[in-house]
Amino acid sequence: MTGNVTTLEASDFAMRNWRGGEAGPVRIGSPEHLRLFTRMLLDTHNPYKPAVIDWPKLEPDALARVTSLPIWDIAVQTEGRASIRVKTFADTLRDPLLREALEMDAAEEARHKVVLSKLVEAYGIPLAPELAYDAPKDALWAWLVTGYSECIDSFFAFGLFETARRSGYFPNELVETFEPVIQEEGRHILFFANWVAWHRRNLPWWKRLHFRATEAAVWVFLIWERIGIARGLDNAGEMQDANFAMQGTGAVGIELSPAELIDLCLVENDRRMAGYDERLLRPRLVPALARLARRFLKK
């Protein structure tokens, strides 16, 4: 047992702390940069297996809190959709190291779905029937939507998860069981932020302009989605993951002002990124927008 615990602790530490082998500064967009962010994702993979997770027995009040959350359908479907989107984009790539990293990303998203499925099975949470996850027709668009969506959702999830841990809303055993999933999302958005910067830098200027326009269109789509307008226009259920982070806020029911939530999210975002090579770019846009919003909010 001690050996297993030591192995798990070592894997967990390796997932959160990583330095690349390249010496000296690394230029954004260079082959060294590509190796840096792809090796980060591959080397920090945590090999836990959802099938052998020992879900803690919950007291009746804790079980009621978990089963009453209206997010499980959304969460399972979001991870299933993310996995097929990332895998579809990976299949378009020629660089073997980058493709391997994207395939790892897709496999981890699929594993998150399995973890959630095992949780709802363990605690008897009913789920709506899942639709088939079809491969997207536009692989780049789907990858950008997934990546930027995760940048938004993970930023708020970091703060919400820490709030739930501190408050005792969920038992500590359940929080610790989910901790690797939350950290994996941090790795994913770190990888995505560096891929975007690397990809932009390696495009000719006219293609770079088109890529920037595509990014802007993705952000318009995500904003449209999250304010609930898109949900009313979609008859196929594709927008079910809209406002995921905000639904989680209301569902957990913890008394936090918007200013307090942003402050905590910023602290947790920095903490979860701190263990990785400082030459890697950190996701900047969502924290920057949060800091801007924070200036207009009272404590």
XYZ file of N, CA, C and O in Angstrom, residues 110-213:
416
model
N -11.427 12.539 -22.700
C -12.267 11.344 -22.661
C -12.243 10.710 -21.275
O -13.258 10.197 -20.783
N -11.074 10.750 -20.629
C -10.960 10.198 -19.281
C -11.777 11.016 -18.285
O -12.380 10.464 -17.367
N -11.814 12.338 -18.460
C -12.663 13.160 -17.596
C -14.117 12.726 -17.703
O -14.835 12.668 -16.703
N -14.545 12.421 -18.914
C -15.926 11.953 -19.113
C -16.156 10.633 -18.367
O -17.205 10.445 -17.740
N -15.179 9.744 -18.403
C -15.309 8.467 -17.700
C -15.359 8.699 -16.190
O -16.153 8.071 -15.476
N -14.506 9.597 -15.689
C -14.520 9.917 -14.259
C -15.903 10.401 -13.839
O -16.468 9.944 -12.832
N -16.459 11.323 -14.604
C -17.789 11.849 -14.283
C -18.847 10.759 -14.373
O -19.764 10.693 -13.543
N -18.726 9.901 -15.377
C -19.694 8.814 -15.529
C -19.626 7.846 -14.353
O -20.652 7.357 -13.859
N -18.401 7.569 -13.884
C -18.240 6.694 -12.726
C -18.802 7.343 -11.464
O -19.373 6.666 -10.602
N -18.644 8.663 -11.352
C -19.177 9.366 -10.189
C -20.694 9.272 -10.152
O -21.283 8.934 -9.115
N -21.347 9.579 -11.263
C -22.810 9.562 -11.248
C -23.329 8.146 -11.043
O -24.379 7.934 -10.432
N -22.569 7.157 -11.528
C -22.953 5.760 -11.293
C -22.824 5.412 -9.816
O -23.697 4.759 -9.231
N -21.711 5.868 -9.195
C -21.459 5.544 -7.792
C -22.507 6.142 -6.870
O -22.872 5.536 -5.855
N -23.012 7.329 -7.211
C -23.943 8.028 -6.321
C -25.383 8.038 -6.837
O -26.223 8.750 -6.315
N -25.635 7.224 -7.865
C -27.005 7.067 -8.339
C -27.617 8.316 -8.925
O -28.816 8.573 -8.757
N -26.821 9.110 -9.633
C -27.314 10.342 -10.241
C -27.844 10.017 -11.638
O -27.105 9.516 -12.483
N -29.115 10.282 -11.907
C -29.646 9.992 -13.242
C -29.146 10.997 -14.268
O -29.019 12.185 -13.986
N -28.847 10.514 -15.469
C -28.404 11.370 -16.556
C -29.361 11.255 -17.737
O -29.965 10.201 -17.968
N -29.472 12.340 -18.470
C -30.236 12.300 -19.709
C -29.483 11.455 -20.728
O -28.252 11.368 -20.687
N -30.188 10.796 -21.650
C -29.499 9.997 -22.674
C -28.527 10.857 -23.474
O -28.835 11.996 -23.835
N -27.350 10.317 -23.728
C -26.342 11.055 -24.492
C -26.576 10.872 -25.985
O -26.879 9.768 -26.456
N -26.402 11.956 -26.714
C -26.424 11.885 -28.165
C -25.031 11.503 -28.655
O -24.047 11.608 -27.929
N -24.941 11.066 -29.908
C -23.638 10.737 -30.479
C -22.803 12.002 -30.613
O -23.320 13.081 -30.931
N -21.507 11.863 -30.351
C -20.596 12.993 -30.504
C -19.963 12.913 -31.887
O -19.009 12.166 -32.108
N -20.514 13.673 -32.822
C -20.029 13.635 -34.192
C -18.761 14.465 -34.347
O -18.610 15.516 -33.715
N -17.873 13.999 -35.200
C -16.659 14.755 -35.477
C -17.017 16.067 -36.160
O -17.856 16.095 -37.072
N -16.430 17.181 -35.733
C -16.752 18.476 -36.340
C -16.248 18.556 -37.780
O -15.229 17.951 -38.132
N -16.957 19.313 -38.599
C -16.543 19.493 -39.996
C -15.360 20.444 -40.109
O -14.515 20.279 -40.985
N -15.306 21.452 -39.266
C -14.205 22.407 -39.273
C -13.345 22.131 -38.039
O -13.652 22.574 -36.934
N -12.253 21.386 -38.217
C -11.442 20.925 -37.092
C -10.783 22.088 -36.356
O -10.724 22.091 -35.121
N -10.260 23.079 -37.084
C -9.594 24.207 -36.434
C -10.583 25.020 -35.608
O -10.292 25.382 -34.456
N -11.739 25.320 -36.178
C -12.755 26.071 -35.440
C -13.140 25.346 -34.154
O -13.212 25.948 -33.081
N -13.375 24.040 -34.265
C -13.784 23.267 -33.094
C -12.683 23.253 -32.032
O -12.962 23.332 -30.828
N -11.432 23.172 -32.453
C -10.306 23.190 -31.508
C -10.216 24.543 -30.805
O -10.026 24.608 -29.596
N -10.387 25.624 -31.553
C -10.334 26.950 -30.943
C -11.505 27.174 -29.990
O -11.330 27.745 -28.906
N -12.691 26.736 -30.373
C -13.846 26.866 -29.484
C -13.608 26.089 -28.194
O -13.871 26.583 -27.088
N -13.103 24.870 -28.319
C -12.837 24.057 -27.133
C -11.765 24.698 -26.260
O -11.918 24.804 -25.029
N -10.673 25.137 -26.873
C -9.575 25.704 -26.103
C -9.949 26.981 -25.374
O -9.694 27.121 -24.163
N -10.582 27.908 -26.076
C -10.951 29.164 -25.433
C -12.094 28.966 -24.437
O -12.154 29.648 -23.410
N -12.987 28.038 -24.726
C -14.046 27.736 -23.774
C -13.456 27.183 -22.474
O -13.872 27.556 -21.369
N -12.460 26.305 -22.592
C -11.815 25.775 -21.403
C -11.056 26.860 -20.649
O -10.969 26.817 -19.411
N -10.497 27.839 -21.361
C -9.817 28.951 -20.680
C -10.797 29.712 -19.785
O -10.447 30.117 -18.675
N -12.014 29.898 -20.269
C -13.035 30.586 -19.472
C -13.484 29.710 -18.311
O -13.451 30.120 -17.139
N -13.907 28.501 -18.627
C -14.497 27.635 -17.611
C -13.483 27.237 -16.538
O -13.818 27.176 -15.352
N -12.239 26.962 -16.948
C -11.239 26.539 -15.973
C -10.895 27.670 -15.012
O -10.704 27.433 -13.809
N -10.812 28.893 -15.516
C -10.493 30.030 -14.650
C -11.495 30.127 -13.510
O -11.115 30.272 -12.338
N -12.781 30.022 -13.806
C -13.792 30.102 -12.756
C -13.860 28.813 -11.939
O -14.109 28.839 -10.736
N -13.603 27.680 -12.585
C -13.629 26.410 -11.854
C -12.543 26.367 -10.784
O -12.757 25.806 -9.703
N -11.391 26.973 -11.062
C -10.324 26.992 -10.064
C -10.814 27.640 -8.770
O -10.604 27.126 -7.672
N -11.456 28.789 -8.908
C -11.940 29.497 -7.727
C -13.088 28.789 -7.054
O -13.145 28.691 -5.814
N -14.031 28.263 -7.832
C -15.179 27.569 -7.264
C -14.761 26.297 -6.538
O -15.288 25.969 -5.473
N -13.805 25.594 -7.112
C -13.337 24.356 -6.496
C -12.678 24.643 -5.151
O -12.904 23.941 -4.158
N -11.863 25.696 -5.106
C -11.212 26.054 -3.851
C -12.230 26.524 -2.820
O -12.109 26.225 -1.628
N -13.251 27.259 -3.266
C -14.294 27.701 -2.345
C -15.028 26.507 -1.742
O -15.285 26.465 -0.533
N -15.368 25.534 -2.593
C -16.051 24.342 -2.099
C -15.172 23.567 -1.122
O -15.653 23.018 -0.129
N -13.856 23.541 -1.390
C -12.946 22.848 -0.483
C -12.896 23.535 0.881
O -12.980 22.882 1.925
N -12.755 24.865 0.867
C -12.639 25.597 2.127
C -13.938 25.539 2.939
O -13.904 25.460 4.165
N -15.057 25.586 2.249
C -16.335 25.668 2.944
C -16.802 24.331 3.497
O -17.669 24.281 4.366
N -16.240 23.228 2.969
C -16.716 21.917 3.372
C -18.023 21.538 2.700
O -18.693 20.593 3.130
N -18.406 22.272 1.641
C -19.651 21.959 0.936
C -19.631 20.522 0.426
O -20.631 19.822 0.471
N -18.449 20.093 -0.058
C -18.235 18.691 -0.405
C -17.250 18.084 0.584
O -16.342 18.769 1.056
N -17.390 16.804 0.909
C -16.417 16.151 1.794
C -15.014 16.236 1.206
O -14.830 16.186 -0.010
N -14.033 16.333 2.085
C -12.658 16.482 1.635
C -12.219 15.311 0.762
O -11.453 15.490 -0.197
N -12.712 14.103 1.072
C -12.333 12.934 0.275
C -12.781 13.078 -1.178
O -12.070 12.686 -2.100
N -13.969 13.643 -1.378
C -14.473 13.823 -2.733
C -13.703 14.928 -3.449
O -13.402 14.821 -4.646
N -13.379 15.978 -2.729
C -12.581 17.067 -3.307
C -11.226 16.534 -3.775
O -10.770 16.834 -4.889
N -10.570 15.739 -2.933
C -9.256 15.204 -3.283
C -9.344 14.249 -4.472
O -8.420 14.173 -5.288
N -10.452 13.526 -4.584
C -10.634 12.619 -5.708
C -10.703 13.376 -7.022
O -10.182 12.925 -8.049
N -11.317 14.557 -6.998
C -11.485 15.357 -8.210
C -10.299 16.276 -8.497
O -10.202 16.835 -9.601
N -9.420 16.445 -7.541
C -8.309 17.396 -7.698
C -7.480 17.169 -8.961
O -7.164 18.131 -9.678
N -7.103 15.921 -9.304
C -6.312 15.738 -10.533
C -7.029 16.200 -11.795
O -6.389 16.666 -12.744
N -8.338 16.061 -11.840
C -9.098 16.505 -13.015
C -8.988 18.019 -13.177
O -8.783 18.526 -14.288
N -9.108 18.746 -12.068
C -9.017 20.201 -12.125
C -7.622 20.631 -12.577
O -7.474 21.533 -13.413
N -6.582 19.992 -12.051
C -5.223 20.351 -12.448
C -4.966 20.010 -13.908
O -4.226 20.719 -14.600
N -5.541 18.919 -14.385
C -5.386 18.574 -15.799
C -5.947 19.664 -16.699
O -5.369 19.976 -17.747
N -7.055 20.258 -16.307
C -7.607 21.347 -17.109
C -6.641 22.535 -17.136
O -6.521 23.233 -18.150
N -5.931 22.757 -16.016
C -4.918 23.797 -16.008
C -3.813 23.520 -17.016
O -3.342 24.421 -17.720
N -3.369 22.262 -17.094
C -2.356 21.874 -18.085
C -2.876 22.076 -19.495
O -2.139 22.513 -20.385
N -4.141 21.751 -19.707
C -4.709 21.878 -21.049
C -4.723 23.321 -21.528
O -4.381 23.603 -22.678
N -5.129 24.240 -20.661
C -5.200 25.631 -21.121
C -3.802 26.241 -21.232
O -3.583 27.143 -22.056
N -2.845 25.760 -20.433
C -1.460 26.196 -20.590
C -0.923 25.748 -21.945
O -0.288 26.527 -22.672
N -1.181 24.511 -22.299
C -0.787 23.993 -23.607
C -1.463 24.784 -24.722
O -0.814 25.187 -25.698
N -2.761 25.032 -24.585
C -3.504 25.725 -25.628
C -2.974 27.140 -25.841
O -2.786 27.572 -26.984
N -2.713 27.867 -24.754
C -2.215 29.242 -24.875
C -0.885 29.273 -25.617
O -0.638 30.168 -26.447
N -0.027 28.303 -25.358
C 1.260 28.265 -26.045
C 1.117 27.813 -27.494
O 1.828 28.312 -28.372
N 0.202 26.873 -27.750
C -0.023 26.472 -29.144
C -0.518 27.661 -29.965
O -0.040 27.873 -31.094
N -1.458 28.433 -29.437
C -1.986 29.590 -30.170
C -0.852 30.551 -30.517
O -0.730 31.012 -31.660
N -0.010 30.880 -29.532
C 1.096 31.813 -29.772
C 2.093 31.242 -30.779
O 2.577 31.958 -31.671
N 2.418 29.962 -30.647
C 3.342 29.311 -31.584
C 2.753 29.282 -32.995
O 3.446 29.602 -33.968
N 1.478 28.928 -33.106
C 0.839 28.821 -34.414
C 0.774 30.188 -35.098
O 1.101 30.293 -36.289
N 0.369 31.198 -34.376
C 0.306 32.554 -34.944
C 1.668 32.978 -35.497
O 1.774 33.510 -36.601
N 2.706 32.775 -34.689
C 4.033 33.254 -35.060
C 4.561 32.566 -36.317
O 5.399 33.141 -37.031
N 4.073 31.364 -36.603
C 4.568 30.622 -37.761
C 3.700 30.766 -39.002
O 3.955 30.097 -40.009
N 2.703 31.631 -38.950
C 1.879 31.908 -40.118
C 2.436 33.109 -40.879
O 2.912 34.062 -40.261
N 2.361 33.114 -42.226
C 2.663 34.344 -42.960
C 1.653 35.425 -42.593
O 0.551 35.115 -42.130
N 2.006 36.678 -42.789
C 1.207 37.769 -42.238
C -0.240 37.742 -42.708
O -1.152 38.043 -41.946
N -0.473 37.360 -43.996
C -1.851 37.372 -44.485
C -2.682 36.251 -43.858
O -3.859 36.427 -43.589
N -2.061 35.114 -43.586
C -2.770 34.039 -42.897
C -2.940 34.364 -41.413
O -3.911 33.954 -40.787
N -1.982 35.113 -40.869
C -2.096 35.515 -39.472
C -3.302 36.416 -39.259
O -4.011 36.308 -38.253
N -3.545 37.306 -40.212
C -4.722 38.166 -40.119
C -6.003 37.340 -40.140
O -6.949 37.603 -39.390
N -6.047 36.343 -41.013
C -7.225 35.473 -41.084
C -7.404 34.688 -39.790
O -8.531 34.527 -39.296
N -6.292 34.220 -39.224
C -6.371 33.476 -37.968
C -6.876 34.372 -36.843
O -7.691 33.953 -36.020
N -6.385 35.603 -36.801
C -6.861 36.547 -35.793
C -8.360 36.784 -35.940
O -9.096 36.878 -34.948
N -8.818 36.892 -37.177
C -10.248 37.090 -37.420
C -11.045 35.873 -36.953
O -12.140 36.007 -36.392
